[in-house]
Short mmCIF file of C-alpha atoms in Angstrom, two decimals:
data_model
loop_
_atom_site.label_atom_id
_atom_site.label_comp_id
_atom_site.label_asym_id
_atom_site.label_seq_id
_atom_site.Cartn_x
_atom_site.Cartn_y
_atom_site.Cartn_z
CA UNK D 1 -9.65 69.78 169.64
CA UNK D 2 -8.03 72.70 170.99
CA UNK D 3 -4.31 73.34 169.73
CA UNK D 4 -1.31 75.56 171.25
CA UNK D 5 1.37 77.39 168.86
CA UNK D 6 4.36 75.40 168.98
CA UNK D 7 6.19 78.00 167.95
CA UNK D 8 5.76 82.01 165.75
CA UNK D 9 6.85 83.11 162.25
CA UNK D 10 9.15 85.52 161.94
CA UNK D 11 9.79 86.79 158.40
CA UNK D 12 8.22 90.68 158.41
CA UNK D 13 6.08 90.02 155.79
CA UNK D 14 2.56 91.93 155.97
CA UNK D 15 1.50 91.41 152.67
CA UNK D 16 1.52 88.65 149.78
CA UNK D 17 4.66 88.77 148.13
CA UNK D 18 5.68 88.76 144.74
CA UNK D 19 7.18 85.54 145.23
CA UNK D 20 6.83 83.18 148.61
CA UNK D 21 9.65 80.77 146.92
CA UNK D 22 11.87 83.23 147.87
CA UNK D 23 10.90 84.10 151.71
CA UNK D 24 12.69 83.15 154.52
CA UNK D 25 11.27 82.40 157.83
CA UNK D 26 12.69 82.04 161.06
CA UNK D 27 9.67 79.54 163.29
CA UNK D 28 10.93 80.64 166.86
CA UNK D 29 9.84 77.61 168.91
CA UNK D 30 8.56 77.56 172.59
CA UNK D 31 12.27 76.76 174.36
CA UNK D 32 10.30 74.15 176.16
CA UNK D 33 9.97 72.01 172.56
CA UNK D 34 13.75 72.85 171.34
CA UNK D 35 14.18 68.87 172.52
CA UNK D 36 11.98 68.18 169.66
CA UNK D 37 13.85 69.36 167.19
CA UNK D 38 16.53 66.77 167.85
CA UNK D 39 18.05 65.73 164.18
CA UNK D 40 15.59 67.68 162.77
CA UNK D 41 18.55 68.89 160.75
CA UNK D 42 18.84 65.92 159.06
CA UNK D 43 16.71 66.70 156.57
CA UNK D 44 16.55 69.07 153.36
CA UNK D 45 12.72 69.52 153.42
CA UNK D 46 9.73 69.72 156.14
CA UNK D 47 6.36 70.39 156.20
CA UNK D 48 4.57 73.05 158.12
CA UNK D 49 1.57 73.20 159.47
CA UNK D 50 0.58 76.66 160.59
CA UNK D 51 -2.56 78.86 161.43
CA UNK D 52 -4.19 81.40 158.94
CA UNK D 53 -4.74 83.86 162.15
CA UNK D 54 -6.18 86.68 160.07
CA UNK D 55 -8.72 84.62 158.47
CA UNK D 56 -12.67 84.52 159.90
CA UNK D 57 -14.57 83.75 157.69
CA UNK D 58 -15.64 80.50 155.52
CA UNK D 59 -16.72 79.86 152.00
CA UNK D 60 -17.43 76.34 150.49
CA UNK D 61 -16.83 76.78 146.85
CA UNK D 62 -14.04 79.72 145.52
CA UNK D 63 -12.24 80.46 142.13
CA UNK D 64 -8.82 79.32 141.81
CA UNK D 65 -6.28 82.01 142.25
CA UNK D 66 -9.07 84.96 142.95
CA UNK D 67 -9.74 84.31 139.39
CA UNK D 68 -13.42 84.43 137.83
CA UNK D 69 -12.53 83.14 135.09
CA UNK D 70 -11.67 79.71 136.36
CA UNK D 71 -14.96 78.12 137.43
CA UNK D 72 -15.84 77.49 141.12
CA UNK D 73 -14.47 74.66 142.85
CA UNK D 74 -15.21 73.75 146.50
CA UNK D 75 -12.35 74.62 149.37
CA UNK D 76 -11.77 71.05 150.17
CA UNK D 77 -10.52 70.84 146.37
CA UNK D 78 -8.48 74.15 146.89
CA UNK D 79 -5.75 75.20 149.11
CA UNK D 80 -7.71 78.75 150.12
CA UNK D 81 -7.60 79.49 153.77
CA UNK D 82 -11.56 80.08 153.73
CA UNK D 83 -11.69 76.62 154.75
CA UNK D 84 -13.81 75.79 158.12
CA UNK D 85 -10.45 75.06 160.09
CA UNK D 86 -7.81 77.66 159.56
CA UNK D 87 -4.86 75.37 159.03
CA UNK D 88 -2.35 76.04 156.41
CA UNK D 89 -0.01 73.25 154.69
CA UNK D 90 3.27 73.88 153.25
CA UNK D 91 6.66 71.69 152.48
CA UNK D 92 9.16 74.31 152.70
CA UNK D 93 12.83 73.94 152.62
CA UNK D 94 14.70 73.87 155.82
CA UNK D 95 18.11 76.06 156.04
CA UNK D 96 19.34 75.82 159.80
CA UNK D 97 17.98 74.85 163.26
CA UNK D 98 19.66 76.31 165.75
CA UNK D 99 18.44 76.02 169.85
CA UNK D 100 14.87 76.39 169.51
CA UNK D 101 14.87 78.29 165.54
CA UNK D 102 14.10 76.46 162.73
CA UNK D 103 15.03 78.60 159.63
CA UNK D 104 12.95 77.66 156.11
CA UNK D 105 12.63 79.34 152.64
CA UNK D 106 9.47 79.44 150.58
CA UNK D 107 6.59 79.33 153.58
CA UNK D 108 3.55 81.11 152.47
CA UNK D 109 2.40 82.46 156.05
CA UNK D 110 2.73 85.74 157.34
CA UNK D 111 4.86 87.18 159.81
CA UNK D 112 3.43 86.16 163.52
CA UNK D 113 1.42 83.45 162.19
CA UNK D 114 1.04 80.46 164.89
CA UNK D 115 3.11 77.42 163.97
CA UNK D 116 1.04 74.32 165.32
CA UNK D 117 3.22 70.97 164.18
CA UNK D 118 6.18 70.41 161.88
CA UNK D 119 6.76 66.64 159.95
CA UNK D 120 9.28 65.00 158.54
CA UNK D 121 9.43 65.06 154.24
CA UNK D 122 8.71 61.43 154.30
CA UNK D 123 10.97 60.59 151.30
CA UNK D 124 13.93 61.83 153.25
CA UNK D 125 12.90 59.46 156.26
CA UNK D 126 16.16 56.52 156.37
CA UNK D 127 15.43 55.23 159.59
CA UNK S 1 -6.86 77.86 167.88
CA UNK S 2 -9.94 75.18 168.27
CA UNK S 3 -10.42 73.13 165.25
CA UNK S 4 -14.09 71.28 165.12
CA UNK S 5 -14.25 67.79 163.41
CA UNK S 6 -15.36 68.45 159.15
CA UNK S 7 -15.79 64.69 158.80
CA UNK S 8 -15.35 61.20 160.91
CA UNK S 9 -12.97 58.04 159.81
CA UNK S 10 -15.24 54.86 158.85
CA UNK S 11 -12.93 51.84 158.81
CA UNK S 12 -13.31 48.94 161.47
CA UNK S 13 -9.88 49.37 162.44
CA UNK S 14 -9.70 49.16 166.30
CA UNK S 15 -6.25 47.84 166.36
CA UNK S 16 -2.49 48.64 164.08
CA UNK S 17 -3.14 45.99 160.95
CA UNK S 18 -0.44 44.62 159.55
CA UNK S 19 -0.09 46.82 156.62
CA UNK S 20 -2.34 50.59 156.46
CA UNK S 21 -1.54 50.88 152.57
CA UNK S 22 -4.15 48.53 152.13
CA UNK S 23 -6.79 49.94 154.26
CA UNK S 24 -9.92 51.90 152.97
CA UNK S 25 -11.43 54.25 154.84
CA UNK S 26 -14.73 56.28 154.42
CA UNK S 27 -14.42 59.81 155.14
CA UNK S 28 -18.43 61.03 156.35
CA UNK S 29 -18.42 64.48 156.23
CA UNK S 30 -20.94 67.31 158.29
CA UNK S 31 -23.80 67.23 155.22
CA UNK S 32 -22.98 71.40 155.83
CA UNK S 33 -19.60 70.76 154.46
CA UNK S 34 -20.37 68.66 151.23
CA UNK S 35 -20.60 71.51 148.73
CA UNK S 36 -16.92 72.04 149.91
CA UNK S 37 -16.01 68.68 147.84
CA UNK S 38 -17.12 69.90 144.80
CA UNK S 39 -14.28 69.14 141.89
CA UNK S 40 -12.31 67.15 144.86
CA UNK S 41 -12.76 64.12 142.06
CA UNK S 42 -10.85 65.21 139.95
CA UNK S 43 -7.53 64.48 142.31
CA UNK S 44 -6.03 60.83 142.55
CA UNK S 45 -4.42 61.88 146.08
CA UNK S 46 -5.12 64.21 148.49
CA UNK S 47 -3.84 65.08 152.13
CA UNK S 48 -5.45 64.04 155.62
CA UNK S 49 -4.99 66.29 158.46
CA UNK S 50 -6.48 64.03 160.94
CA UNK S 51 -6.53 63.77 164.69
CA UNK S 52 -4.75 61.16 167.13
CA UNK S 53 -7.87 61.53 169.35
CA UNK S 54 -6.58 58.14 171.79
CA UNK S 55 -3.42 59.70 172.25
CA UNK S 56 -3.04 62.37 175.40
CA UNK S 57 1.14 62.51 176.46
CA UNK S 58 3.84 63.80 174.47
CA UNK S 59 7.00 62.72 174.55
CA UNK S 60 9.67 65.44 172.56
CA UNK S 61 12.36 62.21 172.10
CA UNK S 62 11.37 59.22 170.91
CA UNK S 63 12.99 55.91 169.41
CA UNK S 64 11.47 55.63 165.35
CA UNK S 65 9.47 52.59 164.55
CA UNK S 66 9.42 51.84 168.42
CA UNK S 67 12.89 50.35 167.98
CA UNK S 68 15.01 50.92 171.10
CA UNK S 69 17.79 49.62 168.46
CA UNK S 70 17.45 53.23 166.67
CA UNK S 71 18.97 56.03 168.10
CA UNK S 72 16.03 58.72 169.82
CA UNK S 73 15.08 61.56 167.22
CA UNK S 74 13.25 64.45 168.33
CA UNK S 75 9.53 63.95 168.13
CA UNK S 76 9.43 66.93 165.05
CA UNK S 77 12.01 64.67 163.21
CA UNK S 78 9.67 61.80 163.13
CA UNK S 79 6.46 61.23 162.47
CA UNK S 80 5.32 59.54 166.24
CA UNK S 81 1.75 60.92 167.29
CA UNK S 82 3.44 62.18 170.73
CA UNK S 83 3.34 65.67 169.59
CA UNK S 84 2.18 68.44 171.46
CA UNK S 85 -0.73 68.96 168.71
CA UNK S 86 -2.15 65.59 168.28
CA UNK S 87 -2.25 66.44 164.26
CA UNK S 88 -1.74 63.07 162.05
CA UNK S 89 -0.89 64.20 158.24
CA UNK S 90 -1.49 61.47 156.10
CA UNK S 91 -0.87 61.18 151.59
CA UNK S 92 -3.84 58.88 150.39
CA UNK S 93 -5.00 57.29 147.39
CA UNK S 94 -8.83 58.87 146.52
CA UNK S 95 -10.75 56.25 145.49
CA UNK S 96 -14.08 58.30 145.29
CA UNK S 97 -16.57 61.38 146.22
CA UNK S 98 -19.97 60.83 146.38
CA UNK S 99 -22.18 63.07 148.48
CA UNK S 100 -21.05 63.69 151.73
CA UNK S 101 -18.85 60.48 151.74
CA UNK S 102 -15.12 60.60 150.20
CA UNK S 103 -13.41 57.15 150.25
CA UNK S 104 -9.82 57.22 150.54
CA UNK S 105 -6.70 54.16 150.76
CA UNK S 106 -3.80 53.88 152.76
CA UNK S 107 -5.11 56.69 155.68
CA UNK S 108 -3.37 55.10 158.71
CA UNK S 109 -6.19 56.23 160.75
CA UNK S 110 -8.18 54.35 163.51
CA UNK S 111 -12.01 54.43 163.59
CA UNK S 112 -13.54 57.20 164.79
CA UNK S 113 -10.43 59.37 164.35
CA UNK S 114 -11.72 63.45 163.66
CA UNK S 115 -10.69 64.68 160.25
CA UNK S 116 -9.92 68.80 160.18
CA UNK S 117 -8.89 69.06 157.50
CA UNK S 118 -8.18 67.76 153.41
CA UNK S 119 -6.19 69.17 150.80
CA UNK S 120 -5.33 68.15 147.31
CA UNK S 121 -2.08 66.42 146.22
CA UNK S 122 -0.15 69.88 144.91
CA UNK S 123 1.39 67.93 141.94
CA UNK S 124 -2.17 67.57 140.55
CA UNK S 125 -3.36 70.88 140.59
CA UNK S 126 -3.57 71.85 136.87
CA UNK S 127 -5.84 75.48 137.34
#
């Protein structure tokens, strides 16, 4: 299945943080989606799921945290991006969306990364 | 970015049952990618980026719950498969791992639907 960015993060970051908690992110949407985003505002919290665009290669079993001292666990029971599909998951707190920006805090994806959908936190779902 | 399938949805289901919570599902991985699910046992939940491979139009406003009673939400406010990606991303129960074959409850998932993608439940990572 081939996917198209729905939209770019914009947050300058180039390297991992001290803290992603902290970053904010503007996802600049494709003004041809800002219809989407109807009442997205409605809610405190959303999930994103983005591209890790820097990332090539795979590996089936890693340490947690880049640490050897943890033993190996495979990817699927891991959230490193050396999984075979290059999708990132993160519920992130949403600040503003304004026309076709959606402004977050604490998304762990660096600056130009392809945004390819955006959910609902289901607890906040009242309809 | 072009995603390829890491495992296939084994259910039955052709049709929406009456309640998904209820229905199991075997996820049968690419044998390649088994090594991947290595410590994935030790999570009760984990998350199911799946594919809505029936579904081809998007619609960016859309009624929840099909209910023209409900006012229309943008399509990123709810959780409708009409989305430009066709990405489904689902919380289940994991029931078990063995092999290639992880069997999950309550993916609302038809038969035959593509799996890219799982990822444990964050709240039960203790490493």
């Amino acid at each position: 299945m081939r996917l198209k960015p729905i939209a770019v993060v914009r947050n300058g970051i180039r390297e991992t943080p001290k803290d992603w908690d902290k970053v904010r992110s503007r996802l600049v949407f494709e003004k041809k989606y800002s219809e989407g985003l109807s009442k997205l505002g409605h809610f405190k919290h959303i999930w994103v799921i983005f591209g890790f665009h820097k990332m090539r290669h795979t590996v089936l079993k890693i340490h947690p945290r880049h640490d050897p001292e943890i033993p190996l666990v495979g990817v699927f029971a891991s959230r490193s991006p050396t999984r075979p599909n290059k999708l990132g998951l993160t519920l992130v707190e949403l600040v503003s969306v304004k026309g076709n920006i959606v402004s977050v805090k604490g998304l762990d994806a660096f600056d130009g990364s392809p945004v390819f959908d955006i959910k609902p936190y289901e607890d906040e779902i009242d309809y």
